[in-house]
Amino acid sequence: QENERTYRWMYLGEATGTGGAVFENVEIRRITDEEISRMAYFYNGGDFGWIVDPDVLIRCAYNRKTKILYIIGEVYGPGHSIAMLADKCKQLCGHEYIRFDYQEGRTIGELKQHGVRAQNTIRSAELSQRCPPLRSVQIPVVVSAASS
């Protein structure tokens, strides 16, 4: 079922009273190694900060059967050098691909030179043009206590 309020907030830019919370059904707890071992696929993504804005890297998995999004780990903070960010990428995601929301490819190339499997991803505005309204925003979200 659609969550029209969140769609209006995220994609249309309307003030809807969400307070910036994308997900309203969040559980913060330790995600066990056993749970992680049963996860079939991981999604890794990042966003480069600008001046004082933080760099963000996130690792998550989605269980289609239970419709639960697991946020397994994150890196968050301003002022990372490329070398520092590359080290954090490799610690969190190993040698898996990481998609970054960034239009200028220079930083992606620098991360690749440091051994990170970095890729550009579709910008949010482009994505909103190609995707139907959010249908599963009310899914339960489990956040690793180490990431909170």
CSV table of N, CA and C in Angstrom, one decimal:
chain,number,residue,atom,x,y,z
A,1,GLN,N,0.8,-1.2,0.0
A,1,GLN,CA,0.0,0.0,0.0
A,1,GLN,C,0.9,1.2,0.0
A,2,GLU,N,0.4,2.3,-0.6
A,2,GLU,CA,1.2,3.5,-0.7
A,2,GLU,C,1.2,4.3,0.6
A,3,ASN,N,2.3,5.0,0.8
A,3,ASN,CA,2.3,6.0,1.9
A,3,ASN,C,2.4,7.3,1.2
A,4,GLU,N,1.3,7.9,0.9
A,4,GLU,CA,1.2,9.1,0.2
A,4,GLU,C,1.9,10.3,0.9
A,5,ARG,N,1.8,10.4,2.2
A,5,ARG,CA,2.4,11.5,3.0
A,5,ARG,C,3.9,11.5,2.8
A,6,THR,N,4.5,10.3,2.9
A,6,THR,CA,5.9,10.2,2.7
A,6,THR,C,6.4,10.5,1.3
A,7,TYR,N,5.6,10.0,0.4
A,7,TYR,CA,5.9,10.3,-1.0
A,7,TYR,C,5.8,11.9,-1.3
A,8,ARG,N,4.8,12.5,-0.8
A,8,ARG,CA,4.7,14.0,-0.9
A,8,ARG,C,5.9,14.7,-0.3
A,9,TRP,N,6.3,14.2,0.9
A,9,TRP,CA,7.4,14.8,1.5
A,9,TRP,C,8.8,14.6,0.8
A,10,MET,N,9.0,13.3,0.4
A,10,MET,CA,10.3,13.0,-0.2
A,10,MET,C,10.5,13.4,-1.6
A,11,TYR,N,9.4,13.3,-2.4
A,11,TYR,CA,9.5,13.5,-3.8
A,11,TYR,C,8.9,14.8,-4.3
A,12,LEU,N,7.9,15.3,-3.6
A,12,LEU,CA,7.3,16.6,-4.0
A,12,LEU,C,7.8,17.8,-3.2
A,13,GLY,N,8.5,17.5,-2.1
A,13,GLY,CA,9.0,18.6,-1.3
A,13,GLY,C,8.0,19.3,-0.4
A,14,GLU,N,6.9,18.7,-0.2
A,14,GLU,CA,5.8,19.3,0.7
A,14,GLU,C,6.1,19.0,2.1
A,15,ALA,N,5.8,20.0,3.0
A,15,ALA,CA,5.9,19.9,4.4
A,15,ALA,C,4.7,19.1,4.9
A,16,THR,N,5.0,17.8,5.3
A,16,THR,CA,3.8,17.0,5.7
A,16,THR,C,3.8,16.6,7.2
A,17,GLY,N,4.7,17.2,8.0
A,17,GLY,CA,4.7,16.9,9.4
A,17,GLY,C,5.4,15.6,9.8
A,18,THR,N,6.3,15.1,8.8
A,18,THR,CA,7.0,13.8,9.2
A,18,THR,C,8.2,14.1,10.0
A,19,GLY,N,8.6,15.4,10.2
A,19,GLY,CA,9.8,15.7,11.0
A,19,GLY,C,11.1,15.2,10.4
A,20,GLY,N,11.1,14.8,9.1
A,20,GLY,CA,12.3,14.3,8.5
A,20,GLY,C,12.4,12.8,8.6
A,21,ALA,N,11.6,12.2,9.4
A,21,ALA,CA,11.7,10.7,9.5
A,21,ALA,C,11.1,10.0,8.3
A,22,VAL,N,12.0,9.2,7.7
A,22,VAL,CA,11.5,8.5,6.5
A,22,VAL,C,10.7,7.3,7.0
A,23,PHE,N,11.2,6.6,8.0
A,23,PHE,CA,10.5,5.4,8.5
A,23,PHE,C,10.0,5.7,9.9
A,24,GLU,N,8.8,5.3,10.1
A,24,GLU,CA,8.1,5.5,11.4
A,24,GLU,C,8.1,4.3,12.3
A,25,ASN,N,8.5,3.1,11.7
A,25,ASN,CA,8.4,1.8,12.5
A,25,ASN,C,9.9,1.3,12.6
A,26,VAL,N,10.6,1.9,13.5
A,26,VAL,CA,12.0,1.6,13.7
A,26,VAL,C,12.3,0.9,15.0
A,27,GLU,N,13.0,-0.2,14.9
A,27,GLU,CA,13.5,-0.9,16.1
A,27,GLU,C,15.0,-0.9,16.2
A,28,ILE,N,15.5,-0.4,17.3
A,28,ILE,CA,17.0,-0.4,17.5
A,28,ILE,C,17.4,-1.5,18.4
A,29,ARG,N,18.2,-2.4,17.8
A,29,ARG,CA,18.7,-3.5,18.6
A,29,ARG,C,19.9,-4.1,17.9
A,30,ARG,N,20.6,-5.0,18.6
A,30,ARG,CA,21.8,-5.6,18.0
A,30,ARG,C,21.3,-6.6,16.9
A,31,ILE,N,21.8,-6.5,15.7
A,31,ILE,CA,21.5,-7.5,14.6
A,31,ILE,C,22.6,-8.6,14.8
A,32,THR,N,22.1,-9.8,15.0
A,32,THR,CA,23.1,-10.9,15.3
A,32,THR,C,23.8,-11.3,14.1
A,33,ASP,N,25.0,-12.0,14.3
A,33,ASP,CA,25.8,-12.5,13.2
A,33,ASP,C,25.0,-13.6,12.5
A,34,GLU,N,24.1,-14.3,13.2
A,34,GLU,CA,23.3,-15.4,12.6
A,34,GLU,C,22.3,-14.7,11.6
A,35,GLU,N,21.7,-13.6,12.0
A,35,GLU,CA,20.8,-12.9,11.1
A,35,GLU,C,21.5,-12.5,9.9
A,36,ILE,N,22.7,-11.9,10.1
A,36,ILE,CA,23.5,-11.4,9.0
A,36,ILE,C,23.9,-12.5,8.0
A,37,SER,N,24.2,-13.7,8.6
A,37,SER,CA,24.6,-14.8,7.7
A,37,SER,C,23.5,-15.3,6.9
A,38,ARG,N,22.2,-15.0,7.3
A,38,ARG,CA,21.1,-15.5,6.5
A,38,ARG,C,20.6,-14.4,5.4
A,39,MET,N,21.3,-13.3,5.4
A,39,MET,CA,20.9,-12.2,4.5
A,39,MET,C,21.5,-12.5,3.1
A,40,ALA,N,20.7,-12.6,2.1
A,40,ALA,CA,21.1,-13.0,0.8
A,40,ALA,C,21.9,-11.9,0.0
A,41,TYR,N,21.6,-10.7,0.2
A,41,TYR,CA,22.2,-9.6,-0.6
A,41,TYR,C,22.3,-8.3,0.3
A,42,PHE,N,23.3,-7.6,0.1
A,42,PHE,CA,23.5,-6.4,0.9
A,42,PHE,C,23.5,-5.2,-0.1
A,43,TYR,N,23.0,-4.1,0.4
A,43,TYR,CA,22.9,-2.9,-0.4
A,43,TYR,C,23.8,-1.9,0.3
A,44,ASN,N,24.8,-1.3,-0.4
A,44,ASN,CA,25.7,-0.4,0.2
A,44,ASN,C,25.6,1.0,-0.6
A,45,GLY,N,25.5,2.0,0.1
A,45,GLY,CA,25.3,3.3,-0.5
A,45,GLY,C,26.0,4.4,0.3
A,46,GLY,N,26.3,5.5,-0.4
A,46,GLY,CA,26.9,6.6,0.3
A,46,GLY,C,26.6,8.0,-0.4
A,47,ASP,N,26.9,9.0,0.4
A,47,ASP,CA,26.7,10.4,-0.1
A,47,ASP,C,27.8,11.2,0.4
A,48,PHE,N,28.5,11.9,-0.5
A,48,PHE,CA,29.6,12.7,-0.1
A,48,PHE,C,29.1,14.0,0.5
A,49,GLY,N,29.7,14.4,1.6
A,49,GLY,CA,29.4,15.7,2.2
A,49,GLY,C,30.0,16.8,1.4
A,50,TRP,N,29.6,18.0,1.7
A,50,TRP,CA,30.1,19.2,1.1
A,50,TRP,C,30.5,20.2,2.1
A,51,ILE,N,31.7,20.5,2.3
A,51,ILE,CA,32.3,21.5,3.2
A,51,ILE,C,32.0,20.9,4.7
A,52,VAL,N,30.9,21.4,5.3
A,52,VAL,CA,30.7,20.9,6.7
A,52,VAL,C,29.6,19.8,6.7
A,53,ASP,N,29.0,19.5,5.6
A,53,ASP,CA,28.0,18.4,5.6
A,53,ASP,C,28.8,17.1,5.7
A,54,PRO,N,28.2,16.1,6.4
A,54,PRO,CA,28.9,14.9,6.6
A,54,PRO,C,28.9,14.0,5.4
A,55,ASP,N,29.9,13.1,5.3
A,55,ASP,CA,29.9,12.0,4.4
A,55,ASP,C,29.1,10.9,5.1
A,56,VAL,N,28.4,10.2,4.3
A,56,VAL,CA,27.5,9.1,4.8
A,56,VAL,C,27.7,7.8,4.0
A,57,LEU,N,27.9,6.7,4.7
A,57,LEU,CA,28.0,5.4,4.1
A,57,LEU,C,27.1,4.5,4.9
A,58,ILE,N,26.3,3.7,4.2
A,58,ILE,CA,25.4,2.8,4.9
A,58,ILE,C,25.4,1.5,4.2
A,59,ARG,N,25.2,0.5,5.1
A,59,ARG,CA,25.2,-0.9,4.6
A,59,ARG,C,23.8,-1.5,5.2
A,60,CYS,N,23.0,-2.1,4.3
A,60,CYS,CA,21.8,-2.6,4.7
A,60,CYS,C,21.4,-3.8,3.9
A,61,ALA,N,20.3,-4.5,4.3
A,61,ALA,CA,19.8,-5.7,3.6
A,61,ALA,C,18.3,-5.6,3.8
A,62,TYR,N,17.6,-6.2,2.8
A,62,TYR,CA,16.1,-6.2,2.8
A,62,TYR,C,15.7,-7.6,2.7
A,63,ASN,N,14.8,-8.0,3.6
A,63,ASN,CA,14.2,-9.4,3.6
A,63,ASN,C,12.9,-9.2,2.9
A,64,ARG,N,12.8,-9.7,1.7
A,64,ARG,CA,11.6,-9.6,0.9
A,64,ARG,C,10.4,-10.4,1.5
A,65,LYS,N,10.8,-11.5,2.1
A,65,LYS,CA,9.7,-12.4,2.7
A,65,LYS,C,9.1,-11.7,3.9
A,66,THR,N,9.9,-11.2,4.8
A,66,THR,CA,9.3,-10.5,6.0
A,66,THR,C,9.1,-9.0,5.8
A,67,LYS,N,9.6,-8.5,4.7
A,67,LYS,CA,9.5,-7.1,4.4
A,67,LYS,C,10.1,-6.2,5.5
A,68,ILE,N,11.3,-6.6,5.9
A,68,ILE,CA,12.0,-5.9,7.0
A,68,ILE,C,13.3,-5.4,6.3
A,69,LEU,N,13.6,-4.1,6.6
A,69,LEU,CA,14.8,-3.5,6.1
A,69,LEU,C,15.8,-3.5,7.3
A,70,TYR,N,17.0,-4.0,7.1
A,70,TYR,CA,18.0,-4.1,8.2
A,70,TYR,C,19.1,-3.1,7.9
A,71,ILE,N,19.3,-2.1,8.8
A,71,ILE,CA,20.4,-1.2,8.6
A,71,ILE,C,21.6,-1.7,9.5
A,72,ILE,N,22.6,-2.3,8.8
A,72,ILE,CA,23.6,-3.1,9.5
A,72,ILE,C,24.7,-2.2,10.0
A,73,GLY,N,25.1,-1.2,9.3
A,73,GLY,CA,26.2,-0.3,9.7
A,73,GLY,C,26.2,0.9,9.0
A,74,GLU,N,26.9,1.9,9.5
A,74,GLU,CA,27.0,3.2,8.9
A,74,GLU,C,28.3,3.9,9.3
A,75,VAL,N,28.7,4.8,8.4
A,75,VAL,CA,29.8,5.7,8.6
A,75,VAL,C,29.2,7.1,8.4
A,76,TYR,N,29.4,8.0,9.4
A,76,TYR,CA,28.8,9.3,9.3
A,76,TYR,C,29.7,10.3,9.9
A,77,GLY,N,30.1,11.4,9.2
A,77,GLY,CA,30.9,12.4,9.7
A,77,GLY,C,31.5,13.3,8.6
A,78,PRO,N,31.8,14.6,9.0
A,78,PRO,CA,32.4,15.5,8.1
A,78,PRO,C,33.9,15.4,8.0
A,79,GLY,N,34.5,15.9,6.9
A,79,GLY,CA,35.9,16.0,6.9
A,79,GLY,C,36.8,14.8,6.6
A,80,HIS,N,36.2,13.8,6.1
A,80,HIS,CA,37.0,12.6,5.8
A,80,HIS,C,37.9,12.9,4.5
A,81,SER,N,39.1,12.5,4.6
A,81,SER,CA,40.0,12.5,3.4
A,81,SER,C,39.6,11.3,2.6
A,82,ILE,N,40.0,11.3,1.3
A,82,ILE,CA,39.6,10.2,0.5
A,82,ILE,C,40.2,8.9,1.1
A,83,ALA,N,41.5,8.9,1.6
A,83,ALA,CA,42.1,7.7,2.1
A,83,ALA,C,41.3,7.2,3.3
A,84,MET,N,40.9,8.2,4.2
A,84,MET,CA,40.1,7.8,5.4
A,84,MET,C,38.8,7.1,5.0
A,85,LEU,N,38.1,7.8,4.0
A,85,LEU,CA,36.8,7.3,3.6
A,85,LEU,C,37.0,5.9,2.9
A,86,ALA,N,38.0,5.8,2.1
A,86,ALA,CA,38.3,4.5,1.5
A,86,ALA,C,38.5,3.4,2.5
A,87,ASP,N,39.2,3.7,3.6
A,87,ASP,CA,39.4,2.7,4.6
A,87,ASP,C,38.1,2.3,5.3
A,88,LYS,N,37.3,3.3,5.6
A,88,LYS,CA,36.0,3.0,6.2
A,88,LYS,C,35.1,2.2,5.3
A,89,CYS,N,35.1,2.5,4.0
A,89,CYS,CA,34.3,1.8,3.0
A,89,CYS,C,34.7,0.3,3.0
A,90,LYS,N,36.0,0.1,3.0
A,90,LYS,CA,36.5,-1.3,3.0
A,90,LYS,C,36.2,-2.0,4.3
A,91,GLN,N,36.2,-1.3,5.4
A,91,GLN,CA,35.9,-2.0,6.7
A,91,GLN,C,34.4,-2.4,6.8
A,92,LEU,N,33.6,-1.5,6.3
A,92,LEU,CA,32.1,-1.7,6.4
A,92,LEU,C,31.6,-2.7,5.3
A,93,CYS,N,32.1,-2.5,4.1
A,93,CYS,CA,31.5,-3.2,3.0
A,93,CYS,C,32.5,-4.2,2.3
A,94,GLY,N,33.7,-4.4,2.8
A,94,GLY,CA,34.6,-5.3,2.1
A,94,GLY,C,34.9,-4.9,0.7
A,95,HIS,N,34.8,-5.9,-0.2
A,95,HIS,CA,35.0,-5.6,-1.6
A,95,HIS,C,33.7,-5.6,-2.4
A,96,GLU,N,32.6,-5.3,-1.8
A,96,GLU,CA,31.3,-5.2,-2.5
A,96,GLU,C,31.2,-3.8,-3.1
A,97,TYR,N,30.3,-3.7,-4.1
A,97,TYR,CA,30.1,-2.4,-4.7
A,97,TYR,C,29.4,-1.5,-3.8
A,98,ILE,N,29.7,-0.2,-3.9
A,98,ILE,CA,29.1,0.8,-3.1
A,98,ILE,C,28.6,1.9,-4.1
A,99,ARG,N,27.4,2.2,-4.1
A,99,ARG,CA,26.8,3.2,-5.0
A,99,ARG,C,26.8,4.6,-4.2
A,100,PHE,N,27.3,5.6,-4.8
A,100,PHE,CA,27.4,6.9,-4.3
A,100,PHE,C,26.5,7.9,-5.0
A,101,ASP,N,25.8,8.7,-4.3
A,101,ASP,CA,25.0,9.8,-4.9
A,101,ASP,C,25.9,11.0,-5.2
A,102,TYR,N,26.5,11.0,-6.4
A,102,TYR,CA,27.4,12.1,-6.7
A,102,TYR,C,27.5,12.3,-8.2
A,103,GLN,N,27.4,13.5,-8.6
A,103,GLN,CA,27.4,13.7,-10.1
A,103,GLN,C,28.8,13.8,-10.7
A,104,GLU,N,29.8,14.3,-9.9
A,104,GLU,CA,31.1,14.5,-10.4
A,104,GLU,C,31.9,13.3,-10.1
A,105,GLY,N,32.5,12.7,-11.2
A,105,GLY,CA,33.1,11.4,-11.1
A,105,GLY,C,34.5,11.4,-10.5
A,106,ARG,N,35.1,12.5,-10.2
A,106,ARG,CA,36.5,12.6,-9.7
A,106,ARG,C,36.6,11.8,-8.4
A,107,THR,N,35.7,12.0,-7.4
A,107,THR,CA,35.8,11.4,-6.1
A,107,THR,C,35.6,9.9,-6.3
A,108,ILE,N,34.7,9.5,-7.1
A,108,ILE,CA,34.5,8.1,-7.4
A,108,ILE,C,35.8,7.4,-7.9
A,109,GLY,N,36.4,8.1,-8.8
A,109,GLY,CA,37.7,7.6,-9.3
A,109,GLY,C,38.8,7.5,-8.3
A,110,GLU,N,38.8,8.5,-7.4
A,110,GLU,CA,39.8,8.5,-6.3
A,110,GLU,C,39.6,7.3,-5.4
A,111,LEU,N,38.3,7.0,-5.0
A,111,LEU,CA,38.0,5.9,-4.2
A,111,LEU,C,38.4,4.6,-4.9
A,112,LYS,N,38.2,4.5,-6.2
A,112,LYS,CA,38.6,3.3,-6.9
A,112,LYS,C,40.1,3.1,-6.9
A,113,GLN,N,40.9,4.2,-6.9
A,113,GLN,CA,42.3,4.1,-6.9
A,113,GLN,C,42.8,3.6,-5.5
A,114,HIS,N,41.9,3.7,-4.5
A,114,HIS,CA,42.2,3.2,-3.1
A,114,HIS,C,41.6,1.8,-2.9
A,115,GLY,N,41.1,1.2,-4.0
A,115,GLY,CA,40.6,-0.2,-3.9
A,115,GLY,C,39.1,-0.4,-3.6
A,116,VAL,N,38.4,0.7,-3.6
A,116,VAL,CA,36.9,0.7,-3.3
A,116,VAL,C,36.2,0.5,-4.6
A,117,ARG,N,35.2,-0.4,-4.6
A,117,ARG,CA,34.4,-0.7,-5.7
A,117,ARG,C,33.2,0.3,-5.8
A,118,ALA,N,33.6,1.6,-6.0
A,118,ALA,CA,32.6,2.7,-6.0
A,118,ALA,C,32.0,2.9,-7.4
A,119,GLN,N,30.7,3.2,-7.3
A,119,GLN,CA,29.9,3.5,-8.6
A,119,GLN,C,29.1,4.7,-8.4
A,120,ASN,N,28.8,5.4,-9.4
A,120,ASN,CA,27.8,6.5,-9.4
A,120,ASN,C,26.4,5.9,-9.4
A,121,THR,N,25.5,6.5,-8.8
A,121,THR,CA,24.1,6.0,-8.7
A,121,THR,C,23.2,7.1,-9.3
A,122,ILE,N,21.9,6.8,-9.5
A,122,ILE,CA,20.9,7.7,-10.0
A,122,ILE,C,20.7,8.8,-9.0
A,123,ARG,N,20.7,10.0,-9.4
A,123,ARG,CA,20.3,11.1,-8.5
A,123,ARG,C,18.9,11.0,-8.0
A,124,SER,N,18.6,11.5,-6.9
A,124,SER,CA,17.2,11.4,-6.3
A,124,SER,C,16.1,12.0,-7.2
A,125,ALA,N,16.4,13.2,-7.8
A,125,ALA,CA,15.4,13.8,-8.7
A,125,ALA,C,15.1,12.9,-9.9
A,126,GLU,N,16.2,12.3,-10.5
A,126,GLU,CA,16.0,11.4,-11.6
A,126,GLU,C,15.2,10.2,-11.2
A,127,LEU,N,15.6,9.6,-10.0
A,127,LEU,CA,14.9,8.4,-9.5
A,127,LEU,C,13.4,8.7,-9.3
A,128,SER,N,13.1,9.8,-8.8
A,128,SER,CA,11.6,10.1,-8.5
A,128,SER,C,10.9,10.1,-9.8
A,129,GLN,N,11.5,10.5,-10.9
A,129,GLN,CA,10.8,10.5,-12.2
A,129,GLN,C,10.6,9.1,-12.8
A,130,ARG,N,11.5,8.2,-12.4
A,130,ARG,CA,11.4,6.8,-12.9
A,130,ARG,C,10.7,5.8,-12.0
A,131,CYS,N,10.5,6.1,-10.8
A,131,CYS,CA,9.9,5.2,-9.8
A,131,CYS,C,8.4,5.5,-9.5
A,132,PRO,N,7.6,4.5,-9.3
A,132,PRO,CA,6.2,4.8,-8.8
A,132,PRO,C,6.3,5.3,-7.4
A,133,PRO,N,5.2,5.8,-6.9
A,133,PRO,CA,5.2,6.3,-5.5
A,133,PRO,C,5.6,5.2,-4.6
A,134,LEU,N,6.3,5.6,-3.5
A,134,LEU,CA,6.8,4.6,-2.5
A,134,LEU,C,5.6,3.7,-2.0
A,135,ARG,N,5.8,2.4,-2.1
A,135,ARG,CA,4.8,1.5,-1.8
A,135,ARG,C,5.0,0.8,-0.5
A,136,SER,N,6.3,0.8,0.0
A,136,SER,CA,6.6,0.0,1.2
A,136,SER,C,7.2,0.8,2.3
A,137,VAL,N,7.0,2.1,2.4
A,137,VAL,CA,7.6,2.9,3.4
A,137,VAL,C,7.3,2.6,4.8
A,138,GLN,N,6.1,1.9,5.0
A,138,GLN,CA,5.7,1.5,6.3
A,138,GLN,C,6.3,0.2,6.8
A,139,ILE,N,7.3,-0.3,6.1
A,139,ILE,CA,8.0,-1.5,6.4
A,139,ILE,C,8.7,-1.4,7.7
A,140,PRO,N,8.8,-2.4,8.5
A,140,PRO,CA,9.6,-2.4,9.7
A,140,PRO,C,11.1,-2.2,9.4
A,141,VAL,N,11.8,-1.4,10.2
A,141,VAL,CA,13.2,-1.1,10.0
A,141,VAL,C,13.9,-1.5,11.3
A,142,VAL,N,14.9,-2.3,11.1
A,142,VAL,CA,15.7,-2.7,12.3
A,142,VAL,C,17.1,-2.1,12.1
A,143,VAL,N,17.5,-1.3,13.1
A,143,VAL,CA,18.8,-0.6,13.0
A,143,VAL,C,19.7,-1.2,14.0
A,144,SER,N,20.9,-1.6,13.6
A,144,SER,CA,21.9,-2.2,14.5
A,144,SER,C,22.2,-1.2,15.6
A,145,ALA,N,22.3,-1.7,16.8
A,145,ALA,CA,22.6,-0.8,17.9
A,145,ALA,C,23.9,-0.1,17.8
A,146,ALA,N,24.8,-0.8,17.1
A,146,ALA,CA,26.2,-0.2,16.9
A,146,ALA,C,26.1,1.0,15.9
A,147,SER,N,25.1,1.0,15.1
A,147,SER,CA,24.9,2.1,14.1
A,147,SER,C,24.1,3.3,14.6
A,148,SER,N,23.4,3.1,15.7
A,148,SER,CA,22.5,4.2,16.2
A,148,SER,C,23.2,5.3,16.9
